[in-house]
Coordinates of N, CA, C and O in Angstrom, one line a residue:
M78 N -20.5 16.3 17.9 CA -19.8 17.3 17.1 C -18.5 16.7 16.6 O -18.2 17.0 15.4
R79 N -17.8 16.0 17.4 CA -16.5 15.4 16.9 C -16.8 14.4 15.7 O -16.1 14.4 14.8
T80 N -17.9 13.6 15.8 CA -18.3 12.7 14.8 C -18.5 13.5 13.5 O -18.1 13.1 12.4
L81 N -19.2 14.6 13.6 CA -19.5 15.4 12.4 C -18.2 15.9 11.8 O -18.1 15.9 10.6
Y82 N -17.3 16.4 12.6 CA -16.1 16.9 12.2 C -15.3 15.8 11.4 O -14.7 16.1 10.3
L83 N -15.2 14.6 12.0 CA -14.5 13.5 11.4 C -15.1 13.1 10.0 O -14.5 12.8 9.1
A84 N -16.5 13.2 10.0 CA -17.2 12.8 8.7 C -16.9 13.8 7.6 O -16.6 13.5 6.5
I85 N -16.9 15.1 8.0 CA -16.5 16.2 7.0 C -15.1 16.0 6.6 O -14.8 16.1 5.4
L86 N -14.2 15.8 7.5 CA -12.8 15.6 7.2 C -12.6 14.4 6.2 O -11.9 14.5 5.2
L87 N -13.2 13.3 6.5 CA -13.0 12.1 5.7 C -13.6 12.4 4.3 O -13.0 12.0 3.3
T88 N -14.8 13.0 4.2 CA -15.4 13.2 2.9 C -14.5 14.2 2.1 O -14.3 14.0 0.9
T89 N -13.9 15.2 2.8 CA -13.1 16.1 2.1 C -11.8 15.4 1.5 O -11.4 15.6 0.4
C90 N -11.2 14.6 2.4 CA -10.0 13.8 1.9 C -10.3 12.9 0.8 O -9.5 12.8 -0.2
V91 N -11.4 12.2 0.8 CA -11.8 11.3 -0.2 C -12.0 12.0 -1.5 O -11.5 11.7 -2.6
F92 N -12.7 13.2 -1.5 CA -13.1 13.9 -2.7 C -11.9 14.7 -3.2 O -11.9 15.1 -4.4
T93 N -10.9 15.0 -2.4 CA -9.8 15.8 -2.9 C -8.6 14.9 -3.2 O -7.6 15.4 -3.6
G94 N -8.8 13.6 -3.0 CA -7.7 12.7 -3.4 C -6.6 12.6 -2.3 O -5.5 12.2 -2.6
A95 N -6.9 13.1 -1.1 CA -5.8 13.1 -0.1 C -5.4 11.6 0.3 O -4.3 11.5 0.7
F96 N -6.2 10.7 0.0 CA -5.8 9.3 0.3 C -5.4 8.6 -1.0 O -5.2 7.4 -1.0
A97 N -5.2 9.3 -2.1 CA -4.7 8.7 -3.3 C -3.2 8.5 -3.4 O -2.5 9.2 -2.7
Q98 N -2.8 7.6 -4.2 CA -1.3 7.5 -4.4 C -0.8 8.7 -5.2 O -1.5 9.3 -6.0
S99 N 0.4 9.1 -4.9 CA 1.0 10.2 -5.7 C 1.2 9.8 -7.1 O 1.2 8.7 -7.5
T100 N 1.2 10.8 -8.0 CA 1.3 10.6 -9.4 C 2.6 9.9 -9.7 O 2.6 9.0 -10.5
E101 N 3.7 10.3 -9.1 CA 5.0 9.7 -9.3 C 4.9 8.2 -9.0 O 5.4 7.3 -9.7
Y102 N 4.4 7.8 -7.8 CA 4.3 6.4 -7.4 C 3.4 5.7 -8.3 O 3.7 4.5 -8.7
T103 N 2.3 6.2 -8.7 CA 1.3 5.5 -9.7 C 2.0 5.2 -11.0 O 1.9 4.2 -11.5
Q104 N 2.8 6.2 -11.5 CA 3.6 6.0 -12.7 C 4.6 4.9 -12.6 O 4.7 4.0 -13.4
K105 N 5.4 4.9 -11.5 CA 6.4 3.9 -11.3 C 5.8 2.5 -11.1 O 6.3 1.5 -11.7
K106 N 4.7 2.5 -10.4 CA 4.0 1.2 -10.2 C 3.5 0.6 -11.6 O 3.7 -0.5 -11.9
A107 N 2.9 1.5 -12.4 CA 2.4 1.1 -13.7 C 3.6 0.5 -14.6 O 3.4 -0.5 -15.3
E108 N 4.7 1.2 -14.6 CA 5.9 0.8 -15.3 C 6.4 -0.6 -14.8 O 6.7 -1.5 -15.6
K109 N 6.4 -0.8 -13.5 CA 6.9 -2.1 -13.0 C 5.9 -3.2 -13.3 O 6.4 -4.3 -13.5
L110 N 4.6 -2.9 -13.3 CA 3.7 -4.0 -13.6 C 3.7 -4.4 -15.1 O 3.2 -5.5 -15.4
L111 N 4.4 -3.7 -16.0 CA 4.5 -4.1 -17.4 C 5.6 -5.1 -17.6 O 5.6 -5.8 -18.6
K112 N 6.5 -5.2 -16.6 CA 7.6 -6.2 -16.7 C 7.5 -7.3 -15.7 O 6.8 -7.2 -14.7
P113 N 8.2 -8.4 -15.9 CA 8.2 -9.5 -14.9 C 8.7 -8.9 -13.5 O 9.7 -8.1 -13.6
S114 N 8.1 -9.3 -12.4 CA 8.7 -8.9 -11.1 C 10.0 -9.5 -10.9 O 10.3 -10.6 -11.4
P115 N 10.8 -9.0 -10.0 CA 12.0 -9.6 -9.6 C 11.8 -11.0 -9.1 O 12.6 -11.9 -9.3
F116 N 10.7 -11.3 -8.4 CA 10.3 -12.6 -7.9 C 10.0 -13.6 -9.0 O 10.4 -14.7 -9.0
E117 N 9.4 -13.1 -10.1 CA 9.2 -14.0 -11.2 C 10.5 -14.3 -11.9 O 10.7 -15.4 -12.4
Q118 N 11.4 -13.4 -11.9 CA 12.8 -13.6 -12.4 C 13.5 -14.6 -11.6 O 14.2 -15.5 -12.1
I119 N 13.4 -14.6 -10.3 CA 14.0 -15.6 -9.4 C 13.4 -16.9 -9.7 O 14.1 -17.9 -9.8
M120 N 12.1 -17.0 -9.8 CA 11.4 -18.3 -10.0 C 11.8 -18.9 -11.4 O 11.8 -20.1 -11.6
A121 N 12.1 -18.0 -12.4 CA 12.5 -18.4 -13.7 C 14.0 -18.7 -13.8 O 14.5 -19.1 -14.8
D122 N 14.7 -18.5 -12.7 CA 16.1 -18.7 -12.5 C 16.9 -17.7 -13.3 O 18.1 -17.9 -13.6
D123 N 16.3 -16.5 -13.7 CA 17.0 -15.4 -14.3 C 17.9 -14.6 -13.3 O 18.9 -14.0 -13.7
I124 N 17.4 -14.6 -12.1 CA 18.1 -14.0 -11.0 C 18.4 -15.2 -10.0 O 17.5 -15.9 -9.6
K125 N 19.6 -15.3 -9.6 CA 20.0 -16.5 -8.8 C 19.8 -16.2 -7.3 O 20.3 -15.3 -6.8
R126 N 18.9 -17.0 -6.7 CA 18.6 -17.0 -5.3 C 18.4 -18.4 -4.9 O 17.7 -19.1 -5.6
E127 N 18.9 -18.8 -3.7 CA 18.7 -20.1 -3.2 C 17.3 -20.1 -2.6 O 17.0 -19.3 -1.7
L128 N 16.5 -21.1 -3.0 CA 15.2 -21.2 -2.4 C 15.3 -22.0 -1.1 O 15.9 -23.1 -1.0
V129 N 14.7 -21.4 0.0 CA 14.7 -22.0 1.3 C 13.5 -23.0 1.5 O 13.6 -23.9 2.2
Y130 N 12.5 -22.6 0.7 CA 11.2 -23.4 0.8 C 10.5 -23.3 -0.6 O 10.6 -22.2 -1.2
E131 N 9.9 -24.4 -0.9 CA 9.1 -24.3 -2.2 C 8.0 -25.4 -2.1 O 8.2 -26.5 -1.6
D132 N 6.8 -25.0 -2.5 CA 5.7 -26.0 -2.7 C 4.9 -25.6 -3.9 O 5.4 -24.7 -4.7
E133 N 3.8 -26.1 -4.2 CA 3.1 -25.9 -5.4 C 2.6 -24.4 -5.6 O 2.4 -23.9 -6.7
H134 N 2.5 -23.7 -4.4 CA 1.9 -22.3 -4.5 C 3.0 -21.2 -4.2 O 2.8 -20.1 -4.7
V135 N 4.0 -21.5 -3.4 CA 4.9 -20.4 -3.0 C 6.3 -20.9 -3.0 O 6.7 -22.1 -3.0
V136 N 7.2 -19.9 -3.0 CA 8.6 -20.1 -2.7 C 9.1 -19.1 -1.6 O 8.4 -18.1 -1.3
A137 N 10.2 -19.4 -1.0 CA 10.8 -18.5 0.0 C 12.3 -18.5 -0.2 O 12.9 -19.5 -0.5
F138 N 12.8 -17.3 0.0 CA 14.3 -17.1 -0.1 C 14.7 -15.8 0.7 O 13.8 -15.0 1.1
E139 N 16.0 -15.7 0.9 CA 16.5 -14.5 1.6 C 16.4 -13.3 0.6 O 16.7 -13.4 -0.6
P140 N 16.0 -12.1 1.2 CA 16.1 -10.9 0.4 C 17.5 -10.4 0.1 O 18.4 -10.9 0.8
L141 N 17.7 -9.4 -0.7 CA 19.0 -8.9 -0.9 C 19.5 -8.2 0.3 O 20.7 -8.2 0.6
R142 N 18.6 -7.5 1.0 CA 19.0 -6.7 2.2 C 18.2 -7.2 3.4 O 17.0 -6.9 3.6
K143 N 18.9 -8.0 4.3 CA 18.2 -8.6 5.4 C 17.9 -7.5 6.5 O 18.7 -6.6 6.6
Q144 N 16.8 -7.6 7.2 CA 16.4 -6.7 8.2 C 16.4 -7.3 9.6 O 16.0 -6.7 10.6
A145 N 16.7 -8.6 9.7 CA 16.8 -9.4 10.9 C 17.7 -10.5 10.7 O 18.1 -10.8 9.5
S146 N 18.2 -11.2 11.7 CA 19.1 -12.3 11.5 C 18.5 -13.4 10.7 O 19.2 -14.1 10.0
V147 N 17.2 -13.6 10.8 CA 16.5 -14.5 9.9 C 15.5 -13.6 9.2 O 14.6 -13.0 9.8
H148 N 15.6 -13.5 7.9 CA 14.7 -12.7 7.1 C 14.5 -13.4 5.7 O 15.5 -13.6 5.0
L149 N 13.3 -13.8 5.5 CA 13.0 -14.5 4.2 C 11.8 -13.8 3.6 O 11.0 -13.1 4.3
L150 N 11.6 -13.9 2.3 CA 10.4 -13.5 1.6 C 9.7 -14.7 1.2 O 10.3 -15.6 0.6
I151 N 8.4 -14.7 1.5 CA 7.5 -15.8 1.1 C 6.7 -15.2 0.0 O 5.9 -14.3 0.2
V152 N 6.8 -15.8 -1.2 CA 6.2 -15.2 -2.4 C 5.3 -16.3 -3.1 O 5.8 -17.4 -3.4
P153 N 4.1 -15.9 -3.5 CA 3.3 -16.8 -4.3 C 3.9 -16.9 -5.7 O 4.4 -16.0 -6.2
K154 N 3.7 -18.1 -6.3 CA 4.2 -18.3 -7.6 C 3.4 -17.5 -8.6 O 3.9 -17.0 -9.6
K155 N 2.1 -17.3 -8.3 CA 1.2 -16.5 -9.1 C 1.5 -15.0 -8.8 O 1.4 -14.7 -7.6
R156 N 1.7 -14.2 -9.7 CA 1.9 -12.8 -9.5 C 0.5 -12.1 -9.1 O -0.4 -12.1 -10.0
I157 N 0.4 -11.6 -7.9 CA -0.7 -10.8 -7.5 C 0.0 -9.5 -7.0 O 0.8 -9.5 -6.2
A158 N -0.4 -8.4 -7.6 CA 0.3 -7.1 -7.4 C 0.3 -6.7 -6.0 O 1.3 -6.3 -5.4
T159 N -0.9 -6.6 -5.4 CA -1.0 -6.1 -4.0 C -2.1 -6.9 -3.3 O -2.9 -7.6 -3.9
I160 N -2.2 -6.7 -2.0 CA -3.3 -7.3 -1.3 C -4.7 -6.9 -1.9 O -5.6 -7.7 -1.9
N161 N -4.8 -5.7 -2.4 CA -6.0 -5.2 -3.0 C -6.4 -5.9 -4.2 O -7.5 -5.8 -4.7
D162 N -5.5 -6.7 -4.8 CA -5.7 -7.4 -6.1 C -6.0 -8.8 -5.9 O -6.2 -9.6 -6.9
I163 N -6.2 -9.3 -4.7 CA -6.5 -10.7 -4.4 C -7.9 -10.9 -4.9 O -8.8 -10.2 -4.6
E164 N -8.1 -12.0 -5.6 CA -9.4 -12.5 -6.1 C -9.9 -13.7 -5.3 O -9.1 -14.3 -4.6
E165 N -11.1 -14.0 -5.5 CA -11.7 -15.2 -4.8 C -10.9 -16.4 -5.0 O -10.6 -17.2 -4.1
E166 N -10.4 -16.6 -6.3 CA -9.6 -17.9 -6.6 C -8.2 -17.9 -6.0 O -7.6 -18.9 -6.0
D167 N -7.8 -16.8 -5.4 CA -6.5 -16.7 -4.8 C -6.5 -17.0 -3.3 O -5.4 -17.0 -2.6
R168 N -7.6 -17.3 -2.7 CA -7.7 -17.6 -1.3 C -6.8 -18.8 -0.9 O -6.2 -18.8 0.1
V169 N -6.8 -19.8 -1.7 CA -5.9 -21.0 -1.4 C -4.4 -20.6 -1.4 O -3.7 -21.0 -0.5
I170 N -4.0 -19.8 -2.3 CA -2.7 -19.3 -2.4 C -2.3 -18.5 -1.1 O -1.3 -18.7 -0.5
M171 N -3.2 -17.6 -0.8 CA -2.9 -16.8 0.4 C -2.9 -17.6 1.7 O -2.0 -17.4 2.5
A172 N -3.8 -18.5 1.8 CA -3.7 -19.4 3.0 C -2.4 -20.2 3.0 O -1.8 -20.4 4.1
N173 N -2.0 -20.6 1.8 CA -0.7 -21.4 1.8 C 0.5 -20.6 2.2 O 1.5 -21.2 2.7
I174 N 0.5 -19.3 2.0 CA 1.6 -18.4 2.4 C 1.7 -18.6 4.0 O 2.8 -18.8 4.5
F175 N 0.6 -18.6 4.7 CA 0.7 -18.7 6.1 C 1.1 -20.1 6.6 O 1.8 -20.3 7.5
Y176 N 0.6 -21.1 5.8 CA 1.0 -22.5 6.1 C 2.5 -22.6 5.9 O 3.3 -23.3 6.7
A177 N 3.0 -22.0 4.8 CA 4.5 -22.1 4.5 C 5.3 -21.4 5.6 O 6.3 -21.9 6.0
A178 N 4.8 -20.3 6.1 CA 5.4 -19.6 7.3 C 5.6 -20.5 8.5 O 6.6 -20.6 9.1
K179 N 4.5 -21.2 8.8 CA 4.5 -22.2 9.9 C 5.6 -23.2 9.7 O 6.4 -23.5 10.6
K180 N 5.6 -23.8 8.5 CA 6.6 -24.8 8.1 C 8.0 -24.3 8.2 O 8.9 -25.0 8.7
I181 N 8.2 -23.1 7.7 CA 9.6 -22.5 7.7 C 10.0 -22.2 9.2 O 11.2 -22.5 9.5
A182 N 9.1 -21.7 10.0 CA 9.4 -21.5 11.4 C 9.8 -22.7 12.1 O 10.8 -22.7 12.9
Q183 N 9.1 -23.8 11.8 CA 9.5 -25.1 12.4 C 10.9 -25.6 11.9 O 11.7 -26.0 12.6
Q184 N 11.1 -25.4 10.6 CA 12.3 -25.8 9.9 C 13.5 -25.1 10.5 O 14.6 -25.6 10.7
L185 N 13.3 -23.8 10.8 CA 14.4 -22.9 11.3 C 14.5 -22.9 12.8 O 15.4 -22.2 13.3
G186 N 13.6 -23.6 13.5 CA 13.6 -23.6 14.9 C 13.2 -22.3 15.6 O 13.7 -22.1 16.7
V187 N 12.4 -21.5 15.0 CA 12.0 -20.3 15.6 C 10.5 -20.3 15.9 O 9.9 -19.2 16.3
S188 N 9.8 -21.4 15.7 CA 8.3 -21.4 15.9 C 8.0 -21.1 17.4 O 6.9 -20.5 17.6
E189 N 8.8 -21.5 18.3 CA 8.4 -21.2 19.7 C 9.0 -19.9 20.2 O 8.4 -19.2 21.0
T190 N 10.2 -19.5 19.7 CA 10.7 -18.2 20.2 C 10.0 -17.0 19.5 O 9.9 -15.9 20.1
G191 N 9.5 -17.2 18.3 CA 8.7 -16.2 17.7 C 9.2 -15.7 16.4 O 10.4 -15.7 16.1
Y192 N 8.3 -15.2 15.6 CA 8.6 -14.6 14.3 C 7.5 -13.6 13.9 O 6.4 -13.6 14.5
R193 N 7.8 -12.8 13.0 CA 6.9 -11.7 12.5 C 6.7 -11.9 11.0 O 7.6 -12.2 10.3
L194 N 5.4 -11.8 10.6 CA 5.1 -11.7 9.2 C 4.6 -10.3 8.9 O 3.7 -9.8 9.6
S195 N 5.1 -9.8 7.8 CA 4.7 -8.4 7.5 C 4.5 -8.3 6.0 O 5.3 -8.8 5.2
V196 N 3.5 -7.5 5.6 CA 3.1 -7.3 4.2 C 3.0 -5.8 4.0 O 2.2 -5.1 4.7
N197 N 3.6 -5.2 3.0 CA 3.5 -3.8 2.6 C 2.5 -3.7 1.4 O 2.7 -4.5 0.5
T198 N 1.6 -2.8 1.5 CA 0.6 -2.6 0.4 C 0.6 -1.1 0.0 O 0.2 -0.3 0.8
N199 N 1.1 -0.9 -1.2 CA 1.1 0.4 -1.8 C 1.9 1.5 -1.1 O 2.8 1.2 -0.3
E200 N 1.8 2.7 -1.5 CA 2.7 3.8 -1.2 C 3.0 4.1 0.2 O 4.1 4.1 0.7
D201 N 1.9 4.3 1.0 CA 2.2 4.7 2.4 C 2.8 3.6 3.2 O 3.5 3.8 4.2
A202 N 2.7 2.3 2.8 CA 3.4 1.2 3.5 C 4.7 0.9 2.9 O 5.5 0.1 3.5
G203 N 5.1 1.6 1.8 CA 6.4 1.4 1.2 C 6.6 0.2 0.3 O 7.7 -0.3 0.1
Q204 N 5.5 -0.3 -0.3 CA 5.6 -1.4 -1.3 C 6.4 -0.9 -2.5 O 6.0 0.1 -3.1
S205 N 7.4 -1.6 -2.9 CA 8.2 -1.2 -4.1 C 8.3 -2.3 -5.1 O 8.6 -2.1 -6.2
V206 N 7.9 -3.6 -4.7 CA 7.8 -4.7 -5.6 C 6.4 -5.1 -5.7 O 5.8 -5.4 -4.7
F207 N 5.8 -5.0 -6.9 CA 4.4 -5.3 -7.0 C 4.1 -6.7 -7.4 O 3.7 -7.1 -8.5
H208 N 4.4 -7.5 -6.4 CA 4.1 -9.0 -6.4 C 4.1 -9.3 -4.9 O 5.1 -9.1 -4.2
I209 N 2.9 -9.6 -4.4 CA 2.7 -9.8 -3.0 C 3.9 -10.7 -2.5 O 4.3 -11.7 -3.1
H210 N 4.4 -10.3 -1.3 CA 5.4 -11.0 -0.6 C 5.3 -10.8 0.8 O 5.0 -9.6 1.3
V211 N 5.5 -11.8 1.6 CA 5.4 -11.7 3.1 C 6.8 -11.7 3.6 O 7.6 -12.7 3.3
H212 N 7.2 -10.7 4.4 CA 8.5 -10.8 5.1 C 8.4 -11.6 6.3 O 7.5 -11.4 7.1
F213 N 9.2 -12.6 6.4 CA 9.3 -13.5 7.5 C 10.6 -13.1 8.3 O 11.7 -13.2 7.8
L214 N 10.4 -12.5 9.5 CA 11.5 -12.0 10.3 C 11.5 -12.8 11.6 O 10.5 -13.0 12.3
A215 N 12.7 -13.2 12.0 CA 12.9 -13.9 13.3 C 14.4 -14.0 13.7 O 15.2 -13.3 13.1
G216 N 14.6 -14.8 14.7 CA 16.0 -15.0 15.1 C 16.6 -14.0 16.1 O 17.7 -14.0 16.5
M217 N 15.7 -13.0 16.5 CA 16.2 -12.0 17.4 C 14.9 -11.3 18.0 O 13.8 -11.4 17.4
K218 N 15.1 -10.5 19.1 CA 14.0 -9.7 19.6 C 13.7 -8.6 18.6 O 14.6 -7.8 18.3
L219 N 12.5 -8.5 18.0 CA 12.2 -7.6 17.0 C 11.7 -6.2 17.4 O 11.7 -5.3 16.7
G220 N 11.2 -6.1 18.6 CA 10.7 -4.9 19.1 C 9.4 -4.5 18.5 O 8.8 -5.4 17.8
P221 N 8.9 -3.3 18.8 CA 7.6 -2.9 18.2 C 7.6 -2.8 16.7 O 8.7 -2.5 16.1
M222 N 6.5 -3.0 16.1 CA 6.4 -2.9 14.6 C 6.6 -1.5 14.1 O 7.1 -1.3 13.1
M223 N 6.1 -0.6 14.9 CA 6.2 0.9 14.5 C 7.1 1.5 15.6 O 7.4 1.0 16.6
D224 N 7.5 2.8 15.3 CA 8.4 3.5 16.2 C 7.7 4.0 17.4 O 8.3 4.7 18.2
Q225 N 6.4 3.8 17.5 CA 5.6 4.2 18.7 C 5.6 5.8 18.9 O 5.4 6.2 20.0
T226 N 5.7 6.5 17.8 CA 5.7 8.0 17.9 C 4.3 8.5 17.6 O 4.0 9.7 17.9
Y227 N 3.4 7.7 17.1 CA 2.0 8.2 16.8 C 1.3 8.6 18.1 O 1.3 7.8 19.0
K228 N 0.7 9.7 18.1 CA -0.1 10.2 19.2 C -1.5 10.5 18.8 O -1.7 11.2 17.8
E229 N -2.5 10.0 19.5 CA -3.9 10.4 19.2 C -4.2 11.8 19.7 O -3.8 12.1 20.8
N230 N -4.9 12.6 18.9 CA -5.2 14.0 19.3 C -6.4 14.0 20.2 O -7.3 13.3 20.3

């Protein structure tokens, strides 16, 4: 019975758009995709940021608002709007992001104490810049990723 209820609920949500992005978010996203991303502006040197790491596929730099004592953004040089937009030919780029994270962790001396990599995709995750970027967080105890308030019914 529970399985049937979940199937009906999921079907209803899908067909009513309950899992769709809000109209406002969709419009803002479309507008932002028409312009170069802030990360493209950084790579073009239109916005000044010191690069902490660079290779043929990615760059890394501190964000405007740090969320940990060590907080970097690892960004592919190719603009890919979201995880959902990754194509077959982007696999090397995506793998290189994780390799860059490893190299950065070693460079900063946090590879053994630990670091977190986080990616936000679309509205519910809070993505506001539509150019994939991985948050590299370290240098302190980070605690749980979520506030631990979710309860299963």
